[in-house]
Coordinates of C-alpha atoms and ligand atoms in Angstrom, one line a residue:
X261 CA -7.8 -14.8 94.1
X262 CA -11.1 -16.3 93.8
X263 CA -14.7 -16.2 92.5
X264 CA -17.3 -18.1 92.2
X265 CA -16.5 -17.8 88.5
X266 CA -16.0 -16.1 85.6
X267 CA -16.9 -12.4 87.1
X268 CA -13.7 -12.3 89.2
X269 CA -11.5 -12.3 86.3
X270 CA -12.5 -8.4 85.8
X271 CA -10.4 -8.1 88.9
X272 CA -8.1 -10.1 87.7
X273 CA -7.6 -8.3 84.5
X274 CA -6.7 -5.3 86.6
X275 CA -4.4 -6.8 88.8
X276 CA -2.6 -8.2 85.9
X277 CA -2.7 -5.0 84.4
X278 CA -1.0 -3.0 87.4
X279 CA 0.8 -5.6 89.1
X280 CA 2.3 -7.5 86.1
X281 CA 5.3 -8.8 88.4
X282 CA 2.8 -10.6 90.8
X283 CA 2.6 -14.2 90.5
X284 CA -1.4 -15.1 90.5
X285 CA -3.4 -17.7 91.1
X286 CA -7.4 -17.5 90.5
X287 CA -9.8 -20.2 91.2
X288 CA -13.4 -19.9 89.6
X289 CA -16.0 -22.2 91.6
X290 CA -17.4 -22.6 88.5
X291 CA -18.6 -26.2 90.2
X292 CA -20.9 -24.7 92.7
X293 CA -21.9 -21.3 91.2
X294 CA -23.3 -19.5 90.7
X295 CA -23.1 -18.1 95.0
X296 CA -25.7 -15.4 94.9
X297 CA -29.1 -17.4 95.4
X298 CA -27.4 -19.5 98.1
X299 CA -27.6 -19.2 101.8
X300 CA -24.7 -16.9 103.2
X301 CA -23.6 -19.4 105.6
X302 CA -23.2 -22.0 102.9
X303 CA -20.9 -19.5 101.1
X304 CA -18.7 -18.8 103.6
X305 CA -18.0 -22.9 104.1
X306 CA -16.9 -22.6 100.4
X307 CA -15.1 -19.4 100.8
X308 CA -12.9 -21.3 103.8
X309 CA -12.5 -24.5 102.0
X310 CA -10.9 -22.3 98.8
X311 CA -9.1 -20.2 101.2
X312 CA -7.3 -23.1 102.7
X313 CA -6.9 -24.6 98.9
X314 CA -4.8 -21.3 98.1
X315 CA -3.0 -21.4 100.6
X316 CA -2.0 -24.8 101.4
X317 CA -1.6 -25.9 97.7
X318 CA -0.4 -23.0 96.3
X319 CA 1.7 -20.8 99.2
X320 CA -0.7 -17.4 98.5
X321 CA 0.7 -14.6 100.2
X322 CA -2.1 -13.1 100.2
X323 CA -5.8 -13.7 99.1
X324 CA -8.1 -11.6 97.1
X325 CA -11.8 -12.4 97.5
X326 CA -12.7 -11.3 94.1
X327 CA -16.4 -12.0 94.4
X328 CA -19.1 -9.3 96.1
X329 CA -21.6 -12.4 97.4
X330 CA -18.0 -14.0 99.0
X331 CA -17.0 -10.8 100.7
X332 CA -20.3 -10.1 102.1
X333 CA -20.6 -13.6 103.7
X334 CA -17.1 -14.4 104.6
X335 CA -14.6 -11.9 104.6
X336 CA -14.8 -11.5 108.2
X337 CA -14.0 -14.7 108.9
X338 CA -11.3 -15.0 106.9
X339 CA -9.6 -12.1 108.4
X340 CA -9.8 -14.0 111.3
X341 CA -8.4 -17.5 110.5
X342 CA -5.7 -16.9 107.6
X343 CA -2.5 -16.0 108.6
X344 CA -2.2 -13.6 105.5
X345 CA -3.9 -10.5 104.3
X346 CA -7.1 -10.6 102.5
X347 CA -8.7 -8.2 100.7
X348 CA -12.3 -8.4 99.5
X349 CA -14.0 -5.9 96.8
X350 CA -16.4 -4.0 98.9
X351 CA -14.4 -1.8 100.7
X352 CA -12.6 -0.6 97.9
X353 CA -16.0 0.0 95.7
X354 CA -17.2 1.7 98.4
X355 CA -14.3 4.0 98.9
X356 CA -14.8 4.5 94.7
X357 CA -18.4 4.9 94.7
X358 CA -18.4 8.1 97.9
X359 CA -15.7 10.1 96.0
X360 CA -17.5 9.5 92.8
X361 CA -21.0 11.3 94.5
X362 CA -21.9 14.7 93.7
X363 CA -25.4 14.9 95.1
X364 CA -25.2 12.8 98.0
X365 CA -26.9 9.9 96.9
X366 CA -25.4 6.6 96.1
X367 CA -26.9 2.8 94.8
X368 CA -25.5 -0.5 94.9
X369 CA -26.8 -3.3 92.9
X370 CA -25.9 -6.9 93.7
X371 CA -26.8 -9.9 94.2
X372 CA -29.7 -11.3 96.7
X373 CA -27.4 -13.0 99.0
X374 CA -24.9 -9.3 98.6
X375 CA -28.0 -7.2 99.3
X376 CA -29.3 -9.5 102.4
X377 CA -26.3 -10.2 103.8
X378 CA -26.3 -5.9 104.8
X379 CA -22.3 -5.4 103.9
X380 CA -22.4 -2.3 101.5
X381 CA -24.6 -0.8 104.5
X382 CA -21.8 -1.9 106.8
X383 CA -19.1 -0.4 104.3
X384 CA -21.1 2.7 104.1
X385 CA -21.8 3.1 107.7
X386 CA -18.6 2.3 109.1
X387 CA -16.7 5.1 106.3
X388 CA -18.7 7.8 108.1
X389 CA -19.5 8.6 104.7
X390 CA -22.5 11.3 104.3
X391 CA -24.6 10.0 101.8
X392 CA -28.1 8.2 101.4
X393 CA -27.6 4.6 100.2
X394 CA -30.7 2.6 98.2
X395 CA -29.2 -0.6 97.6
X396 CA -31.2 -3.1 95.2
X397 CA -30.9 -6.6 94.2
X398 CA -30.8 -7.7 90.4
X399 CA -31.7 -11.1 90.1
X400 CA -31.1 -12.6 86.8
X401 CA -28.7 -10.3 85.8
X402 CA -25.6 -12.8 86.7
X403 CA -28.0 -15.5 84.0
X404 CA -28.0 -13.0 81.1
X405 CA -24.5 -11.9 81.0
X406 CA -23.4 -15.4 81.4
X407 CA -25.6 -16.5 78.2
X408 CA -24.0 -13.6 76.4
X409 CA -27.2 -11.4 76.7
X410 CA -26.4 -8.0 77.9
X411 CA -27.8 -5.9 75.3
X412 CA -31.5 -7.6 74.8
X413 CA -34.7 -6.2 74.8
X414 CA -35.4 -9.1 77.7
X415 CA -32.4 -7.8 79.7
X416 CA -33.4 -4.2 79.3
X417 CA -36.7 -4.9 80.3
X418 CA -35.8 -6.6 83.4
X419 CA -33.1 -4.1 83.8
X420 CA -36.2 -1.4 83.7
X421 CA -38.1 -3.6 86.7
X422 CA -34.7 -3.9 88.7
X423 CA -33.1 -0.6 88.7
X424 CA -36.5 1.3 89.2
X425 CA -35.3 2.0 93.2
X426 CA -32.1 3.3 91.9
X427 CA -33.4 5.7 89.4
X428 CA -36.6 6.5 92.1
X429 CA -33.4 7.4 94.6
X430 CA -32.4 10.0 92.2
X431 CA -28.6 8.8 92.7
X432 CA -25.2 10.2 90.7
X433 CA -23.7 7.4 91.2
X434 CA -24.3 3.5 91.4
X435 CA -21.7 0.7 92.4
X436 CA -21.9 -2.4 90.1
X437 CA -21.7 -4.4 93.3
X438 CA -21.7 -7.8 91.4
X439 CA -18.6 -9.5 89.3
X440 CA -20.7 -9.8 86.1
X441 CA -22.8 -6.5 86.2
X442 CA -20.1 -4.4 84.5
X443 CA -20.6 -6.3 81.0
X444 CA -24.1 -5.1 81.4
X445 CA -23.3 -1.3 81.7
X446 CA -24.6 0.2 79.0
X447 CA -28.2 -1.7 79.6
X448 CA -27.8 -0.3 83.1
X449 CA -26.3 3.4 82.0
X450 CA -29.4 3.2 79.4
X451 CA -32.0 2.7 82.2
X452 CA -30.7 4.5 85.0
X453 CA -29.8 7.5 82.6
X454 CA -25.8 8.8 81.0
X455 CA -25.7 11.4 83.9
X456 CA -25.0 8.7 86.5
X457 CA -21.6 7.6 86.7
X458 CA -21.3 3.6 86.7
X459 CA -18.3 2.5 89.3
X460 CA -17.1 -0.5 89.0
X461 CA -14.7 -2.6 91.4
X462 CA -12.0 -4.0 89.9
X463 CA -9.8 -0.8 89.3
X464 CA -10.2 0.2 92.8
X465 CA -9.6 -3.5 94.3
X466 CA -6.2 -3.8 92.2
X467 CA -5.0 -0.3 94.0
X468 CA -5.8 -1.3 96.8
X469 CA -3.6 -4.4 96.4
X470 CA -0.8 -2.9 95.2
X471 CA -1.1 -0.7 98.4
X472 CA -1.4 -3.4 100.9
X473 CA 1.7 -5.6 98.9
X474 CA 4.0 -2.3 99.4
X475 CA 3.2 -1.8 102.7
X476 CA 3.5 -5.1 104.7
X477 CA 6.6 -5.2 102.2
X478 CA 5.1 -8.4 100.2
X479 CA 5.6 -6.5 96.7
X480 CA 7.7 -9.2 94.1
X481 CA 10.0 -6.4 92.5
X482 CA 9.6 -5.5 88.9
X483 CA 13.4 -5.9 88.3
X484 CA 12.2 -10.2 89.0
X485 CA 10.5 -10.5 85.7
X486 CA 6.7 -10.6 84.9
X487 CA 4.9 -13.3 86.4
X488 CA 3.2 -16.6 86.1
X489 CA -0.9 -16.9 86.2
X490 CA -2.6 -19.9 86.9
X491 CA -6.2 -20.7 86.4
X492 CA -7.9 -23.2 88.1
X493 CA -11.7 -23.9 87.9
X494 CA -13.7 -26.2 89.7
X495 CA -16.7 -27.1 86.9
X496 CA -16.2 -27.6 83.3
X497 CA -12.9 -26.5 82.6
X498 CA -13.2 -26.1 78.5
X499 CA -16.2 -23.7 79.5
X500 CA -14.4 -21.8 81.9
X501 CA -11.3 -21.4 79.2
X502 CA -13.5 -20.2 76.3
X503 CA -15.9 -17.8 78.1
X504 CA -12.9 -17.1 80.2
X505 CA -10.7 -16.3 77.6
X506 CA -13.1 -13.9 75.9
X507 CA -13.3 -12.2 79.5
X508 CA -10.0 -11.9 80.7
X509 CA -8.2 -12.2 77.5
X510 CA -4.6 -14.4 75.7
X511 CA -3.5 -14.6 79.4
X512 CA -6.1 -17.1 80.2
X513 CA -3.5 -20.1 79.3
X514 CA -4.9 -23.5 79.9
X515 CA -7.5 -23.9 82.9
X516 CA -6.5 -26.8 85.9
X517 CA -9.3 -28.8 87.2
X518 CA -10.1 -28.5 91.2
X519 CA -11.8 -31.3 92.6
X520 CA -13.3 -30.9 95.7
Ligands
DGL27 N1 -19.5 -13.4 91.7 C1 -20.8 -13.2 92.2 C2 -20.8 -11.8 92.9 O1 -20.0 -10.9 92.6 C3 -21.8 -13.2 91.1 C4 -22.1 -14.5 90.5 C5 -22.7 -15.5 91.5 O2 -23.9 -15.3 91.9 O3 -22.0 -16.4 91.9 O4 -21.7 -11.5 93.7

């Protein structure tokens, strides 16, 4: 599994959560993140450089692109040159956020690059799904959770700016399209108003997983003992560890250094 940082390890928490036999592996680019202002091309070089990494160093069975800016710019690719399954966090959100809809009309917030790249419009479309879609972009967002700021007055007035085509939209419910947005939910929840329902990624991208393991029969049994977790970062790894650790929680053990 991978991120460009910290924001993936929601994913991770779930995974570990439902699949506790699974060995895992997750790699936070920590070195080059954050991904989101970047140029989608530039991301999808880093998202097949890691890719390889994974595989080659540490025999992934499967990958798990636990980063929305990634999936947008690369999961096609990937699909394409890795001989394993990969599963990015879009598809699943989006299947989440249509059940979730009441009215009709959904939002997705995410990053620039997520919004730009057009792949929760993709998602949307290609589910056949009958509902209108306003998708907005929250820069800054990804900066204030990762200070710690997700409660503010600053981030709640940004937060008022951002999410104004959202609440215009009139939408029930609105995907957190971004790793790091669901720390901010109750900024977001207090904007957009308690009557729309916040969904989130992770849960849905960990049953997905568990569902594509059974079925091309790449489960690791339960009866084979819990399994090991691995964190790697490419940046500062004492950073990753502590603001890790408060993210993911005890299983955050000590954090490898990747040098690219
Ligand atoms: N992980 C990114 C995402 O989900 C957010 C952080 C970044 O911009 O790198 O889009």
């Amino acid at each position: 599994m991978f991120d460009s940082g910290f924001g993936g390890l929601t994913v991770a928490r779930a995974v570990l959560d439902l699949l506790p036999a699974e060995h895992l592996v997750y790699l936070g680019d920590t070195g080059r993140y954050p991904y989101g202002p970047r140029a989608l091309g530039e991301v999808r070089g880093f998202a097949r450089q890691i890719s390889r990494y994974l595989l080659d160093r540490h025999g992934a069975k499967c990958l798990v692109v636990a980063c929305n800016t990634a999936s947008a710019a690369a999961l096609d690719v990937l699909r394409e040159e890795v001989e394993v399954p990969v599963l990015g966090v879009i598809e699943p959100g989006v299947r989440a956020l249509v059940s979730a809809t009441r009215n009709g009309r959904v939002g997705v917030i995410a990053t620039v690059g997520t919004v730009a790249s057009g792949a929760y419009q993709r998602a949307v479309a290609a589910m056949g799904a009958d509902v209108d879609l306003t998708c907005a972009a929250c820069p800054g967002f990804v900066e204030f959770v990762e200070r710690g700021e997700t409660t503010s007055d600053q981030v709640h007035v940004l937060a008022e700016r951002l999410l104004d085509p959202v609440r215009r939209a009139g939408v029930d419910a609105l995907l957190l399209g971004c790793t790091h947005y669901p720390f901010l939910a109750r900024t977001i929840s207090d904007v957009v108003g308690r009557d729309v329902v916040l969904v989130s990624s992770a849960d849905e991208t960990a049953f997905e997983l568990q569902a594509l393991l059974r079925t091309s029969g790449l489960a690791r049994p339960p009866a084979a003992g819990a399994g090991c977790h691995r964190f790697l970062s490419s940046g500062d790894v004492a950073w990753f560890e502590s603001l890790g650790r408060r993210m993911l929680g005890p299983e955050l053990g000590p954090v490898e250094p990747v040098v690219w």
